PDB file of C-alpha atoms in Angstrom:
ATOM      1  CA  UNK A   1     114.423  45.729  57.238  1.00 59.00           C
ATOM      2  CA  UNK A   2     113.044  44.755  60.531  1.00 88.00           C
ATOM      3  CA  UNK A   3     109.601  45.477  60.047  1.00 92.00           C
ATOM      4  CA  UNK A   4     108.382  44.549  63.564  1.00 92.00           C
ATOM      5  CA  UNK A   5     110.890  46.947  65.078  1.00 94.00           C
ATOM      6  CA  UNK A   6     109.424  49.312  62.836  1.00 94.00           C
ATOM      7  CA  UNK A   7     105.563  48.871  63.842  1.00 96.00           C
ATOM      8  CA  UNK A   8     107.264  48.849  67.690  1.00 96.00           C
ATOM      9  CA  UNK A   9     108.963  51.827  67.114  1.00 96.00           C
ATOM     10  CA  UNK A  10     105.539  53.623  65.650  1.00 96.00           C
ATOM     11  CA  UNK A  11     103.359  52.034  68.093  1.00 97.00           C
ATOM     12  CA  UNK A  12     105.426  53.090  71.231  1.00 97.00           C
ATOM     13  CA  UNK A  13     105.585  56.441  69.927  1.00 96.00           C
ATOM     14  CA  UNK A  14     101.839  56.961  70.489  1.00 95.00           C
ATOM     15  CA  UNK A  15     101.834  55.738  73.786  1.00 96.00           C
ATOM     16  CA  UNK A  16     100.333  51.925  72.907  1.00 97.00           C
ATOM     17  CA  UNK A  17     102.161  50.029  75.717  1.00 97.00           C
ATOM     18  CA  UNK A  18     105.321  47.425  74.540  1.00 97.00           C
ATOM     19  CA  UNK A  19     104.022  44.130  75.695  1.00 97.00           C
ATOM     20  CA  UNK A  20     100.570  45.294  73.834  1.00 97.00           C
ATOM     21  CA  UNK A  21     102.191  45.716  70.711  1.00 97.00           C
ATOM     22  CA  UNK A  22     104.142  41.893  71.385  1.00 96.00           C
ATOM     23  CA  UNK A  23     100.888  40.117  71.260  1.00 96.00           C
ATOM     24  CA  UNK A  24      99.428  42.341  68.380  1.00 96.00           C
ATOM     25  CA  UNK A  25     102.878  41.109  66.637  1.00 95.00           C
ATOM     26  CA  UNK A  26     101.975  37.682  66.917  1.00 94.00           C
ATOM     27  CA  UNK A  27      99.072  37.849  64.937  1.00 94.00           C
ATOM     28  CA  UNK A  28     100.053  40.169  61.904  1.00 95.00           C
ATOM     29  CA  UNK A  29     101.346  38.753  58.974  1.00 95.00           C
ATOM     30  CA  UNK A  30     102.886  40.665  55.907  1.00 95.00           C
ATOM     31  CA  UNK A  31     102.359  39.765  52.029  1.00 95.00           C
ATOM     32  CA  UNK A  32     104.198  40.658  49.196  1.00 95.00           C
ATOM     33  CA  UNK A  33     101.856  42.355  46.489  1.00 94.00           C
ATOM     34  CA  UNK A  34     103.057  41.270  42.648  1.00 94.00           C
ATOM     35  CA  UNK A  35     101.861  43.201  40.030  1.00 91.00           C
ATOM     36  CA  UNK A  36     102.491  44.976  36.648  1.00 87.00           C
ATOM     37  CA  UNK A  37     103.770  48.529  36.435  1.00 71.00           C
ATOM     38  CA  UNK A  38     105.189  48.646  39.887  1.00 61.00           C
ATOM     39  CA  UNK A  39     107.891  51.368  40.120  1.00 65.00           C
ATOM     40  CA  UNK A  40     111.034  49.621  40.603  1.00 68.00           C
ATOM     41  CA  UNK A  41     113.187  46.994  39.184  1.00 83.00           C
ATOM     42  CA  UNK A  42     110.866  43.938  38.299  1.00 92.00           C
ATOM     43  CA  UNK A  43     110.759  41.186  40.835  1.00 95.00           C
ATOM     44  CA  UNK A  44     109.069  38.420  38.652  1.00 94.00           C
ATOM     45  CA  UNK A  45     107.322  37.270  35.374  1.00 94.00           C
ATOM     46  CA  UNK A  46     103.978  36.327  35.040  1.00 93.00           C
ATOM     47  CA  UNK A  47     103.379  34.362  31.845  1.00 90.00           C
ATOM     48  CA  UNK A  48     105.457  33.443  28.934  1.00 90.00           C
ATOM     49  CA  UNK A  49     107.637  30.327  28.515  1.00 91.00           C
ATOM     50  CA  UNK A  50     109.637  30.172  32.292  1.00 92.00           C
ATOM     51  CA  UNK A  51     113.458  29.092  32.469  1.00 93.00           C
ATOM     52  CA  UNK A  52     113.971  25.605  33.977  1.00 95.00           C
ATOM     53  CA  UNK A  53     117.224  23.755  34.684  1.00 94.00           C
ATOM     54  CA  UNK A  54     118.732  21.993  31.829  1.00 94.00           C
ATOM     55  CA  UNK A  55     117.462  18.529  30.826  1.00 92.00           C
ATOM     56  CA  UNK A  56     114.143  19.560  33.046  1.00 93.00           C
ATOM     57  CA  UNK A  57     110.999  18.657  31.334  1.00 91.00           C
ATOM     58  CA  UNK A  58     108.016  20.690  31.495  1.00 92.00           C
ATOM     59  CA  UNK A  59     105.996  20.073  34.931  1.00 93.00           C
ATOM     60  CA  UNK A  60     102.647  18.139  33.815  1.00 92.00           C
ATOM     61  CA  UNK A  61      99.986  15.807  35.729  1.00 92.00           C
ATOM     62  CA  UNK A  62     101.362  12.864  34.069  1.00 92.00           C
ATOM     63  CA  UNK A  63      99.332  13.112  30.830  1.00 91.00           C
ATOM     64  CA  UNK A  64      99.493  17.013  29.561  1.00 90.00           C
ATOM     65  CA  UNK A  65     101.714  19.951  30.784  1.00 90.00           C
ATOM     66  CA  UNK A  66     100.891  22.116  33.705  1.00 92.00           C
ATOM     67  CA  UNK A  67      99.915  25.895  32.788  1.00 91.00           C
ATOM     68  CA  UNK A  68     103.038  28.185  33.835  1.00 93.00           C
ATOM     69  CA  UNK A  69     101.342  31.152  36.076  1.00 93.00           C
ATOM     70  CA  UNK A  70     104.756  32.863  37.065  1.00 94.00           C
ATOM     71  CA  UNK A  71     108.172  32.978  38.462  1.00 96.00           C
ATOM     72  CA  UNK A  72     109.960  35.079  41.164  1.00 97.00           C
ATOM     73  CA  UNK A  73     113.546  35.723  42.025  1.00 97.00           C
ATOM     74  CA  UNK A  74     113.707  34.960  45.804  1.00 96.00           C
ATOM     75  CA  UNK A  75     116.327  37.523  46.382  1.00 96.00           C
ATOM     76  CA  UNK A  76     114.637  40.317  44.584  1.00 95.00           C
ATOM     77  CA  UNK A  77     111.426  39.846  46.938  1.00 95.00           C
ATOM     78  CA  UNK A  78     110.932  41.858  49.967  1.00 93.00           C
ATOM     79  CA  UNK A  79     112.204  39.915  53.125  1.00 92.00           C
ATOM     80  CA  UNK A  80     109.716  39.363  55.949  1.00 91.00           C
ATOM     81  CA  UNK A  81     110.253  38.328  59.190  1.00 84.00           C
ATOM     82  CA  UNK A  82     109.235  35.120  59.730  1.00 87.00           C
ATOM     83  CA  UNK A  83     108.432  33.699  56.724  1.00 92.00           C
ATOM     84  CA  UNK A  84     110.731  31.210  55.268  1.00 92.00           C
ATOM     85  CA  UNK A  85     111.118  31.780  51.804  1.00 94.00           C
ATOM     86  CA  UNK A  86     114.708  30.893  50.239  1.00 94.00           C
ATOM     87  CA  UNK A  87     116.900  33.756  50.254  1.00 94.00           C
ATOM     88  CA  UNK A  88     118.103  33.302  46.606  1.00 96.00           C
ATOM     89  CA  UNK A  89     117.162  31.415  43.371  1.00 96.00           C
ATOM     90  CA  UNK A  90     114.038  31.319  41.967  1.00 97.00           C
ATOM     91  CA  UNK A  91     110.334  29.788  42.355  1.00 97.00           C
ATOM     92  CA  UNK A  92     108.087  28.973  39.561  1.00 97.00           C
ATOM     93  CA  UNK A  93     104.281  27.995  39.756  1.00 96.00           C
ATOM     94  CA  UNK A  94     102.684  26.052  37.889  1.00 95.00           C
ATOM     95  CA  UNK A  95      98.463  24.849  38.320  1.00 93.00           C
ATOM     96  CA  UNK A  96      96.142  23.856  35.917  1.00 91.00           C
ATOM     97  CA  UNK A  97      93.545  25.388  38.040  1.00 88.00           C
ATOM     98  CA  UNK A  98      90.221  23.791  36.540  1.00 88.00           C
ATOM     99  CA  UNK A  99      91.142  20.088  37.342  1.00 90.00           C
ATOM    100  CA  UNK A 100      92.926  21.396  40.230  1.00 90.00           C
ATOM    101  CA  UNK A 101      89.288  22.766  41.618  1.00 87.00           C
ATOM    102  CA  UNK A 102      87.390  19.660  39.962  1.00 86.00           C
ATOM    103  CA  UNK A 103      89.580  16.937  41.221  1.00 89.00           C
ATOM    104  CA  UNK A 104      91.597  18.629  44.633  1.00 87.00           C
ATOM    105  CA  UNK A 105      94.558  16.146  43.259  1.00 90.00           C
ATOM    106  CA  UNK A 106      97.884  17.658  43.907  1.00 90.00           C
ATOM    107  CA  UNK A 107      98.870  16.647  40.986  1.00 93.00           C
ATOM    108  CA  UNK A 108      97.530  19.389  39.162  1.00 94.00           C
ATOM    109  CA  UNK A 109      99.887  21.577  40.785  1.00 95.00           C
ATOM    110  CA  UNK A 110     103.627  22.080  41.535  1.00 96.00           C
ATOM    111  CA  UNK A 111     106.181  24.381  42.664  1.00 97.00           C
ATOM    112  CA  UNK A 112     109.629  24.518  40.898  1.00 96.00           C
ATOM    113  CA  UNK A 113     112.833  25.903  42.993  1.00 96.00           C
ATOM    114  CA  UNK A 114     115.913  26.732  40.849  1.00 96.00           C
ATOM    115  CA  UNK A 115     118.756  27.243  42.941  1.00 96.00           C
ATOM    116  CA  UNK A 116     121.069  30.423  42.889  1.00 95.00           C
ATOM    117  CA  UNK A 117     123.222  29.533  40.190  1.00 94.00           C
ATOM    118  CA  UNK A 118     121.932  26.729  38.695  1.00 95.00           C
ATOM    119  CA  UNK A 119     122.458  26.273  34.629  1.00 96.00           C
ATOM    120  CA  UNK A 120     119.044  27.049  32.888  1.00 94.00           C
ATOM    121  CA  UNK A 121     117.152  27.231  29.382  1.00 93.00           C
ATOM    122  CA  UNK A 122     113.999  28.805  28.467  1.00 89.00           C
ATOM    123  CA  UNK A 123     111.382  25.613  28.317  1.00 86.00           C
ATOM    124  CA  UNK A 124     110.944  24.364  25.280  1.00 77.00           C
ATOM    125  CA  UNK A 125     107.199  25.459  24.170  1.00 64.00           C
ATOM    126  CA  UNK A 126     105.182  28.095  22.345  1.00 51.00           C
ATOM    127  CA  UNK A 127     103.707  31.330  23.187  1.00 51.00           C
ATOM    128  CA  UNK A 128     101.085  29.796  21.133  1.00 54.00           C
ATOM    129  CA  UNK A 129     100.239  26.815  23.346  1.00 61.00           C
ATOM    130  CA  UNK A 130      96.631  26.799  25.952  1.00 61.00           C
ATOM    131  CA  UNK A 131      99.015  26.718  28.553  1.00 62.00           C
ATOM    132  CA  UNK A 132     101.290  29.533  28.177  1.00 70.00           C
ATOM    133  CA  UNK A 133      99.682  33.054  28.521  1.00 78.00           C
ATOM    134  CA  UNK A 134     100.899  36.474  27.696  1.00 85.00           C
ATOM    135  CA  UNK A 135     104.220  37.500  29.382  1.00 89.00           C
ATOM    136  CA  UNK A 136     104.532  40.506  31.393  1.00 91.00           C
ATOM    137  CA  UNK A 137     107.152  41.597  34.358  1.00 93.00           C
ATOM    138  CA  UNK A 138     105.966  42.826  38.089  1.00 93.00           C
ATOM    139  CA  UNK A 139     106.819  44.448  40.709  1.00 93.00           C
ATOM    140  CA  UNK A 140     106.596  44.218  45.004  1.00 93.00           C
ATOM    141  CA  UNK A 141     105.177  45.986  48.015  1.00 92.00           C
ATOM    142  CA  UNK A 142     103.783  44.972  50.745  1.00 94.00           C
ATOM    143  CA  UNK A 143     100.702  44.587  52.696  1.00 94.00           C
ATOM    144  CA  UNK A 144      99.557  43.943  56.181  1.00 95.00           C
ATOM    145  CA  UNK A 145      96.899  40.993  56.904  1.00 94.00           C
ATOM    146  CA  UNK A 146      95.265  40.113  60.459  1.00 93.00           C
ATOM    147  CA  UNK A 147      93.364  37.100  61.215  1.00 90.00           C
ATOM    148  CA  UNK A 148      89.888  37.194  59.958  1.00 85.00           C
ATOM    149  CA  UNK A 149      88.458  37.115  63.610  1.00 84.00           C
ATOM    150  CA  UNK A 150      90.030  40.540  64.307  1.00 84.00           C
ATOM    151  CA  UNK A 151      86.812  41.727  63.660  1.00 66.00           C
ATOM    152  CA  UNK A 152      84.665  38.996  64.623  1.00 42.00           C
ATOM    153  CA  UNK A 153      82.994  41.368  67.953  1.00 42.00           C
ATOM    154  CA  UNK A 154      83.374  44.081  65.347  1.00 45.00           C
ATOM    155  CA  UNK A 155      79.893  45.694  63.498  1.00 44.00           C
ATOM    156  CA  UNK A 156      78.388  49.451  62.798  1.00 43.00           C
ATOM    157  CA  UNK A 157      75.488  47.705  65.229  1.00 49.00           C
ATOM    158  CA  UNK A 158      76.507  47.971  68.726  1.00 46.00           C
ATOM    159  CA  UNK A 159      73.406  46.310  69.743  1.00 44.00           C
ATOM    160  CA  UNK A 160      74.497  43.309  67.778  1.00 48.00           C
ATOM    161  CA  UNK A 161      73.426  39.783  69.786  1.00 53.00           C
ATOM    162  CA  UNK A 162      76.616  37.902  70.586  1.00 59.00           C
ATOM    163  CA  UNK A 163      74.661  35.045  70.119  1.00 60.00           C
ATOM    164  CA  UNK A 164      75.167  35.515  66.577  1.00 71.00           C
ATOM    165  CA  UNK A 165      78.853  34.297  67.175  1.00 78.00           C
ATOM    166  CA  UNK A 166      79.274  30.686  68.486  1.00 85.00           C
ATOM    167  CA  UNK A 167      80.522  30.313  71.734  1.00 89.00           C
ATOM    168  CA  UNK A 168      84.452  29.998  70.436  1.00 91.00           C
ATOM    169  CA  UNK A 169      84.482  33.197  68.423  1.00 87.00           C
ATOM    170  CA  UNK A 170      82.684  34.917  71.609  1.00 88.00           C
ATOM    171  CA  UNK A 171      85.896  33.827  73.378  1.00 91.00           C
ATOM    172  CA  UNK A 172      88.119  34.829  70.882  1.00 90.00           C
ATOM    173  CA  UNK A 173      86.771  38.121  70.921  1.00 88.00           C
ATOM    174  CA  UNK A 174      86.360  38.647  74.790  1.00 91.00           C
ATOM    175  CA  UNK A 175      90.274  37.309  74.371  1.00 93.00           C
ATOM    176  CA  UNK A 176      91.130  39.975  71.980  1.00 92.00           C
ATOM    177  CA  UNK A 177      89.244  42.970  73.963  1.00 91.00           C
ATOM    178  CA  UNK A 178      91.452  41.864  76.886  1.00 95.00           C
ATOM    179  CA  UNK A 179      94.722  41.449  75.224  1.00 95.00           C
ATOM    180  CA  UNK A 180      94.234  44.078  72.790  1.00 95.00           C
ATOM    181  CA  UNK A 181      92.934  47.252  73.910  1.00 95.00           C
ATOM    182  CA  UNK A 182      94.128  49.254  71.498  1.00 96.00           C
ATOM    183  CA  UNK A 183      93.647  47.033  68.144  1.00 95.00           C
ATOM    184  CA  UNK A 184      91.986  49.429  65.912  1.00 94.00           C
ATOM    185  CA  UNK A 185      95.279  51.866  66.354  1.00 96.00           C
ATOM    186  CA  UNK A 186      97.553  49.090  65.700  1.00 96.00           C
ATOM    187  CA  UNK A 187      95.713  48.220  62.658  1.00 95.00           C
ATOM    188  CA  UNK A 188      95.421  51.457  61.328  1.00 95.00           C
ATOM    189  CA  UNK A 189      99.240  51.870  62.192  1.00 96.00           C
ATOM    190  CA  UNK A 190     100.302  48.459  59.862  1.00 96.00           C
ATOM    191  CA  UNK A 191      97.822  49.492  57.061  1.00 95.00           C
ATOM    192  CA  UNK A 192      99.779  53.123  57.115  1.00 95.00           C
ATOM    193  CA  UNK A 193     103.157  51.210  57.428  1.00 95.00           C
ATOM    194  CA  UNK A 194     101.578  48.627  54.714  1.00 94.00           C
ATOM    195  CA  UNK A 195      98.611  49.823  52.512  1.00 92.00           C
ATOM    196  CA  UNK A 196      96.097  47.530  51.603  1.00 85.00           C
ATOM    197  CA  UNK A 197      95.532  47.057  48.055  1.00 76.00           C
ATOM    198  CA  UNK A 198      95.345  49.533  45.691  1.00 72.00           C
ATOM    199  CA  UNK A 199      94.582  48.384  41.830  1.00 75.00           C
ATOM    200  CA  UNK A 200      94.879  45.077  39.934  1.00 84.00           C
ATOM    201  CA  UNK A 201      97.430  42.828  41.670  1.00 88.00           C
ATOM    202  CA  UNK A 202      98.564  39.499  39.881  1.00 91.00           C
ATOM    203  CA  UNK A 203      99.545  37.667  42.887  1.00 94.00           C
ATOM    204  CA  UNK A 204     100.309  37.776  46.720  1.00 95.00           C
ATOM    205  CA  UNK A 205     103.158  35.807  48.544  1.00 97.00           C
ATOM    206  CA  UNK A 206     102.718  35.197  51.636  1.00 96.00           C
ATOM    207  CA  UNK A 207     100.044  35.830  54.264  1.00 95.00           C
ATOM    208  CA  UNK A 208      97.159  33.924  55.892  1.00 96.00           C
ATOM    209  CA  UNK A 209      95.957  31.182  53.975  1.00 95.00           C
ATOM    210  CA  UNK A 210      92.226  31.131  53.160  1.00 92.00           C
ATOM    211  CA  UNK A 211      90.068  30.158  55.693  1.00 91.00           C
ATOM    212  CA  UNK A 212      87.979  27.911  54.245  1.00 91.00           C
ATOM    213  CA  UNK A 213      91.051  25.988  52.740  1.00 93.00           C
ATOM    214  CA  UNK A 214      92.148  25.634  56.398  1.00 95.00           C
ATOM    215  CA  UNK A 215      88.947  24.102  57.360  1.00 94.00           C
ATOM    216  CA  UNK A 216      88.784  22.259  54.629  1.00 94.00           C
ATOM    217  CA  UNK A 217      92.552  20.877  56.144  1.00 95.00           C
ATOM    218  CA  UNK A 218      90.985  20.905  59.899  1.00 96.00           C
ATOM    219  CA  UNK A 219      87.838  18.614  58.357  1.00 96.00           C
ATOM    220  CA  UNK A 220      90.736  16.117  57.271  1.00 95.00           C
ATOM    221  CA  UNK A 221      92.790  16.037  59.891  1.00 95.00           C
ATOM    222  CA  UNK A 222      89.951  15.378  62.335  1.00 96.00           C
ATOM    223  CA  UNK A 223      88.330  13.029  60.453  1.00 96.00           C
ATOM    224  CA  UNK A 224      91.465  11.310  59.810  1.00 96.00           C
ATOM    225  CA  UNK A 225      92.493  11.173  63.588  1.00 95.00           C
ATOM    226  CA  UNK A 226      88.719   9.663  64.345  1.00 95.00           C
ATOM    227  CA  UNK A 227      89.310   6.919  61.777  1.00 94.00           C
ATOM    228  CA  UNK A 228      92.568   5.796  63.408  1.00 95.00           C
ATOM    229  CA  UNK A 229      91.308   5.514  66.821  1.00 95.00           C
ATOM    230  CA  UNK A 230      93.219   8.542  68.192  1.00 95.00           C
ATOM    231  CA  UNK A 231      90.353  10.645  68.881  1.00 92.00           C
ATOM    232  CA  UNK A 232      86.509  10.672  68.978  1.00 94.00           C
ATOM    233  CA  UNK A 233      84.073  13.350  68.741  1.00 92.00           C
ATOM    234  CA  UNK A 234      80.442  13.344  69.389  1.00 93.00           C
ATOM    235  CA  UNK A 235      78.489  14.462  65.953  1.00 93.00           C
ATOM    236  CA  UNK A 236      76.780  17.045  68.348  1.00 92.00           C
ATOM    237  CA  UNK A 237      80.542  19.108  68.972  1.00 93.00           C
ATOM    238  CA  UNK A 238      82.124  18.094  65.370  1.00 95.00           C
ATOM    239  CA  UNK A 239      81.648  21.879  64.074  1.00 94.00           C
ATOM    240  CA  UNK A 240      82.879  23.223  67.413  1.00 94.00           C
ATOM    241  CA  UNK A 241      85.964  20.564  67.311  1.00 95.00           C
ATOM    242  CA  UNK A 242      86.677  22.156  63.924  1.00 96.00           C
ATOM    243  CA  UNK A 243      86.266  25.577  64.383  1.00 95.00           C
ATOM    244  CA  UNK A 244      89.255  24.595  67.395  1.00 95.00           C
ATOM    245  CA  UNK A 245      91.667  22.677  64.815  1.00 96.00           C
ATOM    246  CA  UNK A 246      91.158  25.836  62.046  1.00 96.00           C
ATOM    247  CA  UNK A 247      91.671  28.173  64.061  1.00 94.00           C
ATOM    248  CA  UNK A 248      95.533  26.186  65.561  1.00 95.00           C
ATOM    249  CA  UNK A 249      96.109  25.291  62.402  1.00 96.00           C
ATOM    250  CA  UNK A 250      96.002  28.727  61.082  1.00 94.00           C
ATOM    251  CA  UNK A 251      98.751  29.409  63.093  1.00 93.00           C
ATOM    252  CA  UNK A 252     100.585  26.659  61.066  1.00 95.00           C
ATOM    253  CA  UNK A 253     100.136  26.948  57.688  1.00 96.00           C
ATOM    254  CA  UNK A 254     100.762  30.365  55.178  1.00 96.00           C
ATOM    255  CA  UNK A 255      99.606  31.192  52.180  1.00 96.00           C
ATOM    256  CA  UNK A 256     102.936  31.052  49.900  1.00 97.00           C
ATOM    257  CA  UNK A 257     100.893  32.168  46.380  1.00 96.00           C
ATOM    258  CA  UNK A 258      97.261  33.510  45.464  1.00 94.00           C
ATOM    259  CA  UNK A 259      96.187  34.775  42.520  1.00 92.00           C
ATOM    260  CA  UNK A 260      93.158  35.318  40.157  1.00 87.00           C
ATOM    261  CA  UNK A 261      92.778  33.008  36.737  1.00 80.00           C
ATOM    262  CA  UNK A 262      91.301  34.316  33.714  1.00 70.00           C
ATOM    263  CA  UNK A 263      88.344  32.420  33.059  1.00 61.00           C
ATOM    264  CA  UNK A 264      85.522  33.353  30.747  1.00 56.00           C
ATOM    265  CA  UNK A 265      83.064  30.724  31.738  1.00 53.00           C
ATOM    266  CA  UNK A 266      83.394  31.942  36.138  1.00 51.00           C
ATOM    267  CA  UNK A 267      82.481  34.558  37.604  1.00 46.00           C
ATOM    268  CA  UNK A 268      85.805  34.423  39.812  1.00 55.00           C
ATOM    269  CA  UNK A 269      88.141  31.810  39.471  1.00 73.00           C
ATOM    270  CA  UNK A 270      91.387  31.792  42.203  1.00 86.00           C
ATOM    271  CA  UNK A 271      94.365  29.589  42.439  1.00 91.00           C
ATOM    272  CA  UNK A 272      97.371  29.739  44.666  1.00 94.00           C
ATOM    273  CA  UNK A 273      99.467  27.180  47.030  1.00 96.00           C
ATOM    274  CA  UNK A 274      99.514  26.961  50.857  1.00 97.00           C
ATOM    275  CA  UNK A 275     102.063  25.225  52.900  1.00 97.00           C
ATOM    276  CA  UNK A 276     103.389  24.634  56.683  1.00 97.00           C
ATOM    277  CA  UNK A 277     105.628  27.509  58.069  1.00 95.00           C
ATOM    278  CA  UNK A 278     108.064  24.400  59.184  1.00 96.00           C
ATOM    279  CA  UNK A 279     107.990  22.795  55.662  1.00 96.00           C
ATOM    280  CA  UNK A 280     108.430  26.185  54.178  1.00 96.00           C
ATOM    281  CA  UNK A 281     111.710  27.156  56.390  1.00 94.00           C
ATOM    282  CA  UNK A 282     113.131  23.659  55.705  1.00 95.00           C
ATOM    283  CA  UNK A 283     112.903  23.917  51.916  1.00 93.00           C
ATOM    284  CA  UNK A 284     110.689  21.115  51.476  1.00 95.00           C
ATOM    285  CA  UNK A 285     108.252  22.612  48.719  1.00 94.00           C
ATOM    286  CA  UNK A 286     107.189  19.629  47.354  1.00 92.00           C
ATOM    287  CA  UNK A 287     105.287  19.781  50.270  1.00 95.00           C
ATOM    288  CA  UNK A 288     103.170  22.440  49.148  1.00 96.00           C
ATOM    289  CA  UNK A 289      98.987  22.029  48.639  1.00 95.00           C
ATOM    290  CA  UNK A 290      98.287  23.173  45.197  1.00 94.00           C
ATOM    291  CA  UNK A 291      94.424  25.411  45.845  1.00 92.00           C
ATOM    292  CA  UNK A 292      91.871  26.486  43.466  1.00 89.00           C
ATOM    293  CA  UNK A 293      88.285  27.773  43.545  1.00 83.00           C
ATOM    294  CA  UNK A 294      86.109  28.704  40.788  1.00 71.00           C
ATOM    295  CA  UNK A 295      82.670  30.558  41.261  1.00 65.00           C
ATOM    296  CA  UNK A 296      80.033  30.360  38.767  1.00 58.00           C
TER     297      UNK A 296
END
């Protein structure tokens, strides 16, 4: 389904003008929701020992094996325009997320493709093992998701001091009163098109990444471009320069899984994978950055 000709079709009919409903386009991204009991035939597994191609060992770091979180079958997802996910086979993640969080080593996390077709075997293992949790099949819908400075002008307070926003969120927002008159409609249009959540969900594909994990990317990438000469930037702009780089950067990078970690010692513990739109369309998923967080 097309669902930007959809949310065209919808907004048009109450009068929001085409090229207004372009530019809102541009900035709204759709997830897939995975979770258990989902009416429908099941889209995934979370848990429980995962299939791999024959003769493939279990993923590890190098010393132990990787926790399995889940599996999906590519073609039994929900397609959405735009983002680059193979059209058949299969993914399967895999992140031990404490050392993942402790460490940021990308070795601590990996995404599996199996191809359409490919020969498989359950992994050897046992339901038994730390790193194999209880198995249990899910289903998809899908959500809408806007940038996180949709609402940065936004705030029951009218009276609010822009000052409170730094000077490049005050132009995003003067930016996105200009270009987007009639915002709040279009979001309330996508979130009837696309609920937001609504119970427990195991995972999303898809999406914005995280915006601190994109700074945390920006913080890199700057510093890295200072240390080879290519760039410098006074210590007085350096927050300013990065605020810039997340915010192009979102742009660049999705979020291709998120999902919460049982962990009786956090308060909230999150894991997931984010990689480039271009690396993601050109199969290359060894390319994605394995992401955790944990929160005492």
């Amino acid at each position: 389904m097309d669902h930007q000709e959809q949310l065209r079709r919808a907004a048009l009919a109450l009068g929001i003008p085409d090229d207004e409903v372009s530019r809102f386009i541009q900035h709204l991204r759709l997830s897939i929701r995975l979770s258990g009991g989902s009416n429908g035939a099941p889209v995934g597994q979370f848990g429980g020992l995962p299939r791999l191609p024959v003769g493939m060992d279990w993923p590890s770091d190098g010393v132990s094996p990787l926790p399995f979180i889940f599996s999906v079958d590519c073609a039994a997802l929900p397609r959405i325009d735009g983002f680059g996910l193979p059209a058949d086979g299969s993914l399967l993640f895999f992140l031990n997320h404490e050392q993942a969080a402790a460490t940021g080593e990308r070795r601590y996390g990996r995404v599996v493709y199996v191809p359409a077709g490919a020969d498989t075997e359950m992994a050897a293992g046992s339901t038994d093992h730390a790193f194999v949790d209880k198995q249990y099949d899910v289903g998809a819908t899908l959500r809408a998701e806007f940038p996180d400075w949709f609402g940065a002008d936004e705030d029951d307070d009218e009276d609010e001091d822009e000052d409170d926003l730094s000077p490049f969120q005050q132009q995003l927002a003067r930016d996105l009163e200009r270009d987007l008159p009639h915002l709040d409609e279009l979001c309330a249009l996508a979130n009837d098109l696309w609920p937001p959540d609504n119970g427990y969900a195991s995972a999303y594909i898809g999406g914005y990444a995280d915006a601190e994990v994109i700074k945390g990317i920006a913080e890199q990438t700057l510093a890295w471009r200072e240390k080879t000469g290519e760039i410098v930037v006074p210590v007085a702009k350096w927050y300013s320069h990065v605020e810039k780089e997340t915010h192009r950067l979102a742009n660049e990078w999705v979020s291709l899984a998120r999902f919460p970690v049982d962990n009786e010692f956090y308060y909230r513990s999150d894991g997931g994978f984010v990689i480039r739109h271009d690396d993601l369309a050109a199969g290359r998923l060894d390319e994605a950055l394995s992401v955790a967080e944990l929160i005492p």
